[in-house]
Short mmCIF file of C-alpha atoms in Angstrom, two decimals:
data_model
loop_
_atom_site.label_atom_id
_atom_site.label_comp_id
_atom_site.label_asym_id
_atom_site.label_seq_id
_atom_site.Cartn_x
_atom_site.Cartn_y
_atom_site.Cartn_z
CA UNK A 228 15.25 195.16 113.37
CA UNK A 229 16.28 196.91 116.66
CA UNK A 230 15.14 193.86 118.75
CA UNK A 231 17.19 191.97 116.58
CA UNK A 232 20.17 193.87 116.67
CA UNK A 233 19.96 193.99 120.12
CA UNK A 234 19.66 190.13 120.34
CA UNK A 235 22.42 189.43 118.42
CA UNK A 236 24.65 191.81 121.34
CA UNK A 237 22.90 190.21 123.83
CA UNK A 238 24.66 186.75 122.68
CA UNK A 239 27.49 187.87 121.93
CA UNK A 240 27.63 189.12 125.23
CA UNK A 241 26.44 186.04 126.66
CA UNK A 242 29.20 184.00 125.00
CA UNK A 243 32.64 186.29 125.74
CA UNK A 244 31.15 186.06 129.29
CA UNK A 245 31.25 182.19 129.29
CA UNK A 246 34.22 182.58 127.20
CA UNK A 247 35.69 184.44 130.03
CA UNK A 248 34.64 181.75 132.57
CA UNK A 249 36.31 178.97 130.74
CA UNK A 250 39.54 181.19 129.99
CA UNK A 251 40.12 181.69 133.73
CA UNK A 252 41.86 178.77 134.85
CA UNK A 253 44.09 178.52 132.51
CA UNK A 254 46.79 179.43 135.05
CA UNK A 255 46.43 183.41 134.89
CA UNK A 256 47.24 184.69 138.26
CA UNK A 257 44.93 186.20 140.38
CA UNK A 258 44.89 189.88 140.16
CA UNK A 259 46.77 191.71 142.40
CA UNK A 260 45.11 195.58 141.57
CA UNK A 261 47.97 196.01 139.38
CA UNK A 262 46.84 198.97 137.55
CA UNK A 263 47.72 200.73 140.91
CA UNK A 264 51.06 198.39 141.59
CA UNK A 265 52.33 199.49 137.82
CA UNK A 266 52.48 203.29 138.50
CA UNK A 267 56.15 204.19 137.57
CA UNK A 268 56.24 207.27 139.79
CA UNK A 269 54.01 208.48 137.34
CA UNK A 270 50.34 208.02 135.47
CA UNK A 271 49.40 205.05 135.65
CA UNK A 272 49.38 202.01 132.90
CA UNK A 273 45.99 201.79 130.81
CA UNK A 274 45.48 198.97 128.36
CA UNK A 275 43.26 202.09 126.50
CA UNK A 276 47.03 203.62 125.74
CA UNK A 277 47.01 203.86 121.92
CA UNK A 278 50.71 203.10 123.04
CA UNK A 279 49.40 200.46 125.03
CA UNK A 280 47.78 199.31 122.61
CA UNK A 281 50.20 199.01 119.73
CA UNK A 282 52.58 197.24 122.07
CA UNK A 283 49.93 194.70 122.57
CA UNK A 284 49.53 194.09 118.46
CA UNK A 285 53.00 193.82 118.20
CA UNK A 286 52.98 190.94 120.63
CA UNK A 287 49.43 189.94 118.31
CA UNK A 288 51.25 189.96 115.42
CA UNK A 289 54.60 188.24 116.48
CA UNK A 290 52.26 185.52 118.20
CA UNK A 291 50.77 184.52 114.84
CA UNK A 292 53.78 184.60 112.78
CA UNK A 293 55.70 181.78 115.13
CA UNK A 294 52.49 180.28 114.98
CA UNK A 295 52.36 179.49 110.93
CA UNK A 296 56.11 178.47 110.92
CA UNK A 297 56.42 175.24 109.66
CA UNK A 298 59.70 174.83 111.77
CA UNK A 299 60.40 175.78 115.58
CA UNK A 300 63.08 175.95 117.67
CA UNK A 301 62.74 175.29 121.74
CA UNK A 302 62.66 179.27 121.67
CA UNK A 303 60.02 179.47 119.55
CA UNK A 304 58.25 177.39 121.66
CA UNK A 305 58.65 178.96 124.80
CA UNK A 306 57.77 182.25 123.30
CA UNK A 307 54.73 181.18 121.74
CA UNK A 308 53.50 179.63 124.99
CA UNK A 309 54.57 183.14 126.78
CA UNK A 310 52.76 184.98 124.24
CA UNK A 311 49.03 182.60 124.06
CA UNK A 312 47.55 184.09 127.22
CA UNK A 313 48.13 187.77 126.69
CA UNK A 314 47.15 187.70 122.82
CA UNK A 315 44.00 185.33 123.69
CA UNK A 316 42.75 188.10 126.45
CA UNK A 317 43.75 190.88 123.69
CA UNK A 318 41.34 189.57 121.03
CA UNK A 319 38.46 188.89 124.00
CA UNK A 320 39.48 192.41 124.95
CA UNK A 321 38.63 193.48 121.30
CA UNK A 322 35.46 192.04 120.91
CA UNK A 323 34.00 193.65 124.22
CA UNK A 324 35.16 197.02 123.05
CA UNK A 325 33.17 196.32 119.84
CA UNK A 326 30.30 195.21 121.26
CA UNK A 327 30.37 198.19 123.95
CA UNK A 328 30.58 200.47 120.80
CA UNK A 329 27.42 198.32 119.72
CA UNK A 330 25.48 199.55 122.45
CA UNK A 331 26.53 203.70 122.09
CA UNK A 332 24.71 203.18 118.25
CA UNK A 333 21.99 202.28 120.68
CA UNK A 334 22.27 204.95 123.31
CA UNK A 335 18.55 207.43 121.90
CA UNK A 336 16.83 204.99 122.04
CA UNK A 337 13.39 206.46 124.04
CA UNK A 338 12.09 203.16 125.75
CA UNK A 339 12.57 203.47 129.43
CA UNK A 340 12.77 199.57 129.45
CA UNK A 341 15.21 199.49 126.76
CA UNK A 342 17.37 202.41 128.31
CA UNK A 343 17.61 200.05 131.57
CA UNK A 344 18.76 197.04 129.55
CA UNK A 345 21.44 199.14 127.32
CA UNK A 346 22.33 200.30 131.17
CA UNK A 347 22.41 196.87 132.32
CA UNK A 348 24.50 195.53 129.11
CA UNK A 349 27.20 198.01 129.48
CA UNK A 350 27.51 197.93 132.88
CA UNK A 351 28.38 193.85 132.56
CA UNK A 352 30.85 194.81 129.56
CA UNK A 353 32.91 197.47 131.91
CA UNK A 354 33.18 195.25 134.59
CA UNK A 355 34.26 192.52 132.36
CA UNK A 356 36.96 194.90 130.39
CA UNK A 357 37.98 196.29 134.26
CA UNK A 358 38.72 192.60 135.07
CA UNK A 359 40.35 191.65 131.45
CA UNK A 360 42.64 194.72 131.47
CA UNK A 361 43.86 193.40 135.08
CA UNK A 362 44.54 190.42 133.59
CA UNK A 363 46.55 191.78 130.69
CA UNK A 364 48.16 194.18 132.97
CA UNK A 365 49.10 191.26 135.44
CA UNK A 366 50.46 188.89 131.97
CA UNK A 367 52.74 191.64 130.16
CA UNK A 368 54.23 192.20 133.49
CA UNK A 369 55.12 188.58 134.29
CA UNK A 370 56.59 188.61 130.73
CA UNK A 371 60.73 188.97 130.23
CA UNK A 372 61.71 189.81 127.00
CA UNK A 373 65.07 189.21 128.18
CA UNK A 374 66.84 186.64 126.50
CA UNK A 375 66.77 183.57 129.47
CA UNK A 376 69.31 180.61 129.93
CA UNK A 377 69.03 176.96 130.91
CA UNK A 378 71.07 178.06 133.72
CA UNK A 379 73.80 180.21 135.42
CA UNK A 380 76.67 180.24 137.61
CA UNK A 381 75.79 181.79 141.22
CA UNK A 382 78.96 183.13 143.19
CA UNK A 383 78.70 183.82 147.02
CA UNK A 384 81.73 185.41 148.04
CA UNK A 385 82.66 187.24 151.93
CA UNK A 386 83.18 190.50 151.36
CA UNK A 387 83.60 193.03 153.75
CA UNK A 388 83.74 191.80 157.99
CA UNK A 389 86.29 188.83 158.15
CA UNK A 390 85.22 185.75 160.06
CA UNK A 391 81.26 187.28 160.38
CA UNK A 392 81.27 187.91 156.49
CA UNK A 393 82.12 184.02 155.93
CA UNK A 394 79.63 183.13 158.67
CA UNK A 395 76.98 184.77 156.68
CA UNK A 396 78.29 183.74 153.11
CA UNK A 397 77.55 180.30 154.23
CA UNK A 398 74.02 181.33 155.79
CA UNK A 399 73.26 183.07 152.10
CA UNK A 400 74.60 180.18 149.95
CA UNK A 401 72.43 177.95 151.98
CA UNK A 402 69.31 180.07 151.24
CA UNK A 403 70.01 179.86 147.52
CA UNK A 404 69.90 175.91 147.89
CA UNK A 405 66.76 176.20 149.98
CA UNK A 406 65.40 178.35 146.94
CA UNK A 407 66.68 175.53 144.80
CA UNK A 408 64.73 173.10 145.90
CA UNK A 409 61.63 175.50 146.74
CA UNK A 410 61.78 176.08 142.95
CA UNK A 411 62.33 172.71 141.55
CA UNK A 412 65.91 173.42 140.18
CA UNK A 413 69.13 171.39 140.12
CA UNK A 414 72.05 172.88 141.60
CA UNK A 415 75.77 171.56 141.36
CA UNK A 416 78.87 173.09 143.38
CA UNK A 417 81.43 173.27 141.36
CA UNK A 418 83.84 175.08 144.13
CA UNK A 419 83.38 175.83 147.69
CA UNK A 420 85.92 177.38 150.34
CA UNK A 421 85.18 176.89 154.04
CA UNK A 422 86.35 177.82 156.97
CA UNK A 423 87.03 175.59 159.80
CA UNK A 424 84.22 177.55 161.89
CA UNK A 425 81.25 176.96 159.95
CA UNK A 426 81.92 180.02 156.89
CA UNK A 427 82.49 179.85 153.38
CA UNK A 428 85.09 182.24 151.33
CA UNK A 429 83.85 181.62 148.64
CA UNK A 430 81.42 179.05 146.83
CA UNK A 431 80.68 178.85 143.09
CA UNK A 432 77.09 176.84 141.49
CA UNK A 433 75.61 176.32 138.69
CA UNK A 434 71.97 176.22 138.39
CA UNK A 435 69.72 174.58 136.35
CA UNK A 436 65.69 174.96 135.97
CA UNK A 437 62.75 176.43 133.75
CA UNK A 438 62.84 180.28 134.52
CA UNK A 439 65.76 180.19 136.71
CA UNK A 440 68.12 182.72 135.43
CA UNK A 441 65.51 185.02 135.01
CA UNK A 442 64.34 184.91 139.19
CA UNK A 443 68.00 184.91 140.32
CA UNK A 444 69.69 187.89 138.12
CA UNK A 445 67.84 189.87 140.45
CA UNK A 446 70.36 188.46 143.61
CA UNK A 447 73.52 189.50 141.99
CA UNK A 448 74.87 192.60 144.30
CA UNK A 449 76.16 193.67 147.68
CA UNK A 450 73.91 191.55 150.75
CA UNK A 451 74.93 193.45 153.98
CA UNK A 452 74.21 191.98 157.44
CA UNK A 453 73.98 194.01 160.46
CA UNK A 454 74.12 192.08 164.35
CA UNK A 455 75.92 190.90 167.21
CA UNK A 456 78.61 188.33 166.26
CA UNK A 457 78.40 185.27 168.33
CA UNK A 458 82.15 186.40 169.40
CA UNK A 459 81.41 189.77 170.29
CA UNK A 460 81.62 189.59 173.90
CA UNK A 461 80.69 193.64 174.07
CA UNK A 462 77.38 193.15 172.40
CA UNK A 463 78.56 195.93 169.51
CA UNK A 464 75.96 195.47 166.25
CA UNK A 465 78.51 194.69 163.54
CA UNK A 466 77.95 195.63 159.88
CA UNK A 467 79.25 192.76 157.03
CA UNK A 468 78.95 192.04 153.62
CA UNK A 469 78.80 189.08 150.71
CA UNK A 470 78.40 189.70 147.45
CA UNK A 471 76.66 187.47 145.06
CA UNK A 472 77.54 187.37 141.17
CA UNK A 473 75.03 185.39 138.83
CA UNK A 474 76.18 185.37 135.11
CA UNK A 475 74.29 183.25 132.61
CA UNK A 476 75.50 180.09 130.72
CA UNK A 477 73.80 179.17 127.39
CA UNK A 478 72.64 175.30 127.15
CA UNK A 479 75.15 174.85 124.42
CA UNK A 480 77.93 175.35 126.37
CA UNK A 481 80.47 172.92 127.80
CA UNK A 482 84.15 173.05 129.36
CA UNK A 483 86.27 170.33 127.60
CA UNK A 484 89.13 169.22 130.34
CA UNK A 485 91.24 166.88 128.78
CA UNK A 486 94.04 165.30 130.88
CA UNK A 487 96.90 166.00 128.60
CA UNK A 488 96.39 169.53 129.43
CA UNK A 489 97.29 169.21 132.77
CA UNK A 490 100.23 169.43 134.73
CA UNK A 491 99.93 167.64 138.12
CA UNK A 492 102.48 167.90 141.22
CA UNK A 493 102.41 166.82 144.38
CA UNK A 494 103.88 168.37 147.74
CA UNK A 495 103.79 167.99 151.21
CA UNK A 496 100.86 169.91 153.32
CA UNK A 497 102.02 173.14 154.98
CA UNK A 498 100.33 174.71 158.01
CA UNK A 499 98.76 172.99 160.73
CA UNK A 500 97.67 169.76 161.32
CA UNK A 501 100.47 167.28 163.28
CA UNK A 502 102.53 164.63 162.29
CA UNK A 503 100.52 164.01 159.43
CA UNK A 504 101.12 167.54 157.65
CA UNK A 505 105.32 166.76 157.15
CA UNK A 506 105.23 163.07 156.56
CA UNK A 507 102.30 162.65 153.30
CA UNK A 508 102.49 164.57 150.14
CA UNK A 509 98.99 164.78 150.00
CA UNK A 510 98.97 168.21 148.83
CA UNK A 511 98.01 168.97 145.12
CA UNK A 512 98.86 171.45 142.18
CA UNK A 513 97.42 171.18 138.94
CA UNK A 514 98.64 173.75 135.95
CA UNK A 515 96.23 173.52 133.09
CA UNK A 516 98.82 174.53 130.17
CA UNK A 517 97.11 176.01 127.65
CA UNK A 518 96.12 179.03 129.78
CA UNK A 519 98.73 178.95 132.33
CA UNK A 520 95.94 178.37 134.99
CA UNK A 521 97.08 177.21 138.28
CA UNK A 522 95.29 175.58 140.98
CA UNK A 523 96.00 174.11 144.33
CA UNK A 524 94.55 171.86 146.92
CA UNK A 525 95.65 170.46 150.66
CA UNK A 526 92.02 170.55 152.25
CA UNK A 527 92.20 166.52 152.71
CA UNK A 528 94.52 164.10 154.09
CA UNK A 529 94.13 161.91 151.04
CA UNK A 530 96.20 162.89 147.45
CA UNK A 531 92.86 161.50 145.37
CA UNK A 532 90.63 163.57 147.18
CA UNK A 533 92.85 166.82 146.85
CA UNK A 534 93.06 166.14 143.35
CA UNK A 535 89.52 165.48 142.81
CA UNK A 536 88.98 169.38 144.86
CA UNK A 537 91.44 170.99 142.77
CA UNK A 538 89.99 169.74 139.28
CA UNK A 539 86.97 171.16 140.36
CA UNK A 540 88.30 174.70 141.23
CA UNK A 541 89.93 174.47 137.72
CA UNK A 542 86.54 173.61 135.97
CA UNK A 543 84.99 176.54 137.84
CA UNK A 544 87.69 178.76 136.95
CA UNK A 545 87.78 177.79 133.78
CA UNK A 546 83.87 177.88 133.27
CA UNK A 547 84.08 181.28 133.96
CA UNK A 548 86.37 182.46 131.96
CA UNK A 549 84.90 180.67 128.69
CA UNK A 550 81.46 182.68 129.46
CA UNK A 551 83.30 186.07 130.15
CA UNK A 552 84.79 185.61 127.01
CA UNK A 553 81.42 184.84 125.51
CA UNK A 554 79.57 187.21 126.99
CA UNK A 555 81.66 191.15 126.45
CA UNK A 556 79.31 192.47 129.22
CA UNK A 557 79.66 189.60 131.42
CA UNK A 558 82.63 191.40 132.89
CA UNK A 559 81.05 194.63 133.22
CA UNK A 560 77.77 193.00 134.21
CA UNK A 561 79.86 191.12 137.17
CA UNK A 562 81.46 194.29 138.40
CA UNK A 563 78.05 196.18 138.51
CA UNK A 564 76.65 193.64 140.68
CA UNK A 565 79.66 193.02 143.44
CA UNK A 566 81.13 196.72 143.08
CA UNK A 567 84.16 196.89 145.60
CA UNK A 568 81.85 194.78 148.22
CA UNK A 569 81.48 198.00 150.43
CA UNK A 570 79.04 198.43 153.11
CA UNK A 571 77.34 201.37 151.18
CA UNK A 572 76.85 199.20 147.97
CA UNK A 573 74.06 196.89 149.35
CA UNK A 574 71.26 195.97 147.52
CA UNK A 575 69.49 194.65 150.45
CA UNK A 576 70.27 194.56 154.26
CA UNK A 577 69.33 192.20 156.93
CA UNK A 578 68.80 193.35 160.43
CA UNK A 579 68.73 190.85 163.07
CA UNK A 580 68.50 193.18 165.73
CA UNK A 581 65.31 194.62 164.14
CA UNK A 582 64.49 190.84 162.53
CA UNK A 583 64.02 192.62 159.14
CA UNK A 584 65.07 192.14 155.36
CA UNK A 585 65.00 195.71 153.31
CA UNK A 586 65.55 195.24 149.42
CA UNK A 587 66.60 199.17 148.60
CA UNK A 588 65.69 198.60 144.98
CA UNK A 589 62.03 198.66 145.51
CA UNK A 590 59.06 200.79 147.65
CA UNK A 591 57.62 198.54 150.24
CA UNK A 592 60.74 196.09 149.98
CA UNK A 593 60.14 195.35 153.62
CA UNK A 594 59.93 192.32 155.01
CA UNK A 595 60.20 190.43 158.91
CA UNK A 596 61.49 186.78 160.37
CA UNK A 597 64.67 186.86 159.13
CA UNK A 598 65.00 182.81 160.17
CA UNK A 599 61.62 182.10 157.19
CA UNK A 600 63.72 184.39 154.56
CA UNK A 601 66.40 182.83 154.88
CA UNK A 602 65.39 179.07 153.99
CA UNK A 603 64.84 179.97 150.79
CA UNK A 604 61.28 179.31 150.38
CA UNK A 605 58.05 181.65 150.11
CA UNK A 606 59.44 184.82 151.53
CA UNK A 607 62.27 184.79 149.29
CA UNK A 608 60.25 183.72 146.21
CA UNK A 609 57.66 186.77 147.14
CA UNK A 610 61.06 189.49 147.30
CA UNK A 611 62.06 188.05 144.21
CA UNK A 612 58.93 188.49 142.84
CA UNK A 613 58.38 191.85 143.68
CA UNK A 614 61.88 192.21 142.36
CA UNK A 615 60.90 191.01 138.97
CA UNK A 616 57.88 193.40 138.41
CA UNK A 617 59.31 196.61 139.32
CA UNK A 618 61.89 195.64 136.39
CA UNK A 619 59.35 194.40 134.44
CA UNK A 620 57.53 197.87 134.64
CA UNK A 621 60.78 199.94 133.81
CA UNK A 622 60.97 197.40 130.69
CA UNK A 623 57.75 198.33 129.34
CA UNK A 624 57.98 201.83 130.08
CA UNK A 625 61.04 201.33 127.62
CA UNK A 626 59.37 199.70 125.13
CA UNK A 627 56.74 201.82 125.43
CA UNK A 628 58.39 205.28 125.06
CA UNK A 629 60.25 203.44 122.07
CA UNK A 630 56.57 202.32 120.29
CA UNK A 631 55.68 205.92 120.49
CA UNK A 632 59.12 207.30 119.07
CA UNK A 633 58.69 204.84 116.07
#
């Protein structure tokens, strides 16, 4: 009977392990000794935690019940594919803590050979449950139970500096369309104000892509730049800022401009810009009436082309103010990222002189080569990334403390 018994855990054994080997690739990243990376200035996570523990059920539970709906929406969907890894480790995860209390019904047994197997046996099943907790650890932090968004509206706007702001606005709205394509997304500019040395006042997107409002929330806020302007004939380090707003737009959502709305005049270009600028009412104003909205545009020497810019500062404006009306907190969400764009607001600084990006949000957000961060690729997608789990941690400390309170 014993040698049976202890067959039977044997092959049990012997299949979670091949289990294990064919659950693997199924796209689980490779651990990154995140029971150490998920201390909260504080103990440390441990899939043990009865609280732990509970939290994982819950996800068990909610997992099965979107599972036996007859009917889904794209939601339920996405949250049953977010959920299939974590509750697949968390039942493989239950049956070696079974099979490891298997063994401790086992533990007087007398046989030195037998001692040396149970030895053997439960030294496999820790090392298996060390590497399967990673793995949970690493999935419920990837997680965002935060509701997500087919896509967003990104604003870059020059803040504090003048001409070296806009320089830099530019250089930051061109790193967002590097990390646009790095990504996959689709990105549209629906506004964009430049300067006739190379800066942008302001530019407004929207972008569109699996995931992406969910990576780029975390670039709404103050960007400060510190260096030498190429005008600065003194060689003084000056200190500028652009802020960056992100607010969320639901798939369902669409601006409506109909043409009877609009008011259209025409005027002659002011400023400079020769004989052309007093002889061609190329200038444009549009009023859209129903909001008293007004728009102009002189950028181009042709009227069509004017008009064509101003419609699309009226959609952006617009836009926006249909989703702060949706959204009560977009407002408030807006004016907690930008603040009054002051030097002391930043949420992340780049040094030339010191060729070094420092996010202030997170420890060890410390980077170098400014020139790689800022094409928007692998640098930026590793920030964001670290970005992501230090708010995923607070989360499910949150959710945590609130599982215990319940």
């Amino acid at each position: 009977m014993f040698f049976n018994r202890l067959s039977r855990i044997v092959q049990a054994g012997c299949k979670f392990s091949s289990a294990i080997k064919c659950h693997r690739p199924c796209a689980i990243p490779a651990p990154r000794n995140l029971c150490h990376a998920a201390s909260l200035n504080g103990p440390l996570f441990q899939i043990s935690d009865d609280r732990i523990q509970k939290y994982l059920e819950r996800l068990r539970l909610e997992y099965y019940a979107l599972k036996v709906q007859e009917q889904r929406t794209k939601k339920d969907v996405q949250r049953m594919l977010q959920l299939s890894n974590v509750v697949e480790m968390y039942e493989q995860r239950r049956i070696i803590v079974d099979n490891l209390s298997s063994l401790k019904e086992l533990k007087d047994d007398k046989d030195d050979e037998m001692v040396q197997l149970l030895k053997e046996e439960r030294e496999a099943y820790g090392s298996i449950l060390f590497r399967l907790d990673n793995e949970i650890l690493d999935s419920i932090l990837s997680m965002d139970d935060e509701e997500d968004y087919g896509s967003l509206i990104m604003e870059v706007t020059a803040g504090v500096g003048g001409q070296e702001a806009m320089l830099f606005a530019r250089e930051l709205f061109d790193m967002y369309c590097g990390y646009v394509e790095y990504k996959g997304w689709e990105v549209e500019t629906l506004q964009s104000e430049d300067t006739d040395i190379g800066g942008t006042r302001h530019a407004t997107t929207i972008i569109t892509g699996p995931d992406a409002y969910r990576y780029l929330k975390h670039e709404g806020g103050v960007h400060r730049v510190q260096r030498i302007p190429a005008t600065e004939k003194s060689g003084r380090i000056h200190t500028s800022t652009v802020t960056v707003a992100i607010i969320p737009r639901p798939d369902d959502f669409q601006v409506d401009l109909k043409e009877k709305d609009l008011k259209i005049e025409t005027k002659r270009a002011s400023g400079a810009g020769g004989q052309h600028v007093n002889t061609t009412d190329s200038a444009v104003r549009i009023v859209h009436m129903p909001t008293g909205i007004a728009v102009e545009c002189q950028t181009e020497r042709s009227q069509q082309k004017n008009r064509e810019i101003a419609k699309q500062k009226l959609m952006a404006k617009l836009t926006q103010i249909e989703l702060e009306a949706r959204f009560s907190s977009t407002q408030a969400l807006k004016k907690s990222q930008v603040g009054q764009s002051l030097r002391n607001e930043k949420i992340r600084t780049y040094n030339y002189n010191q060729d070094r990006i420092t996010d202030h949000r997170i420890e060890g957000g410390t980077a170098h080569n400014l020139k790689g961060f800022l094409e928007g690729g692998e640098q930026l997608d590793d920030m964001i990334e670290k970005l992501r789990r230090s708010q995923r941690r607070k989360q499910l400390m949150d959710i945590i403390n609130r599982e215990c309170e319940q």
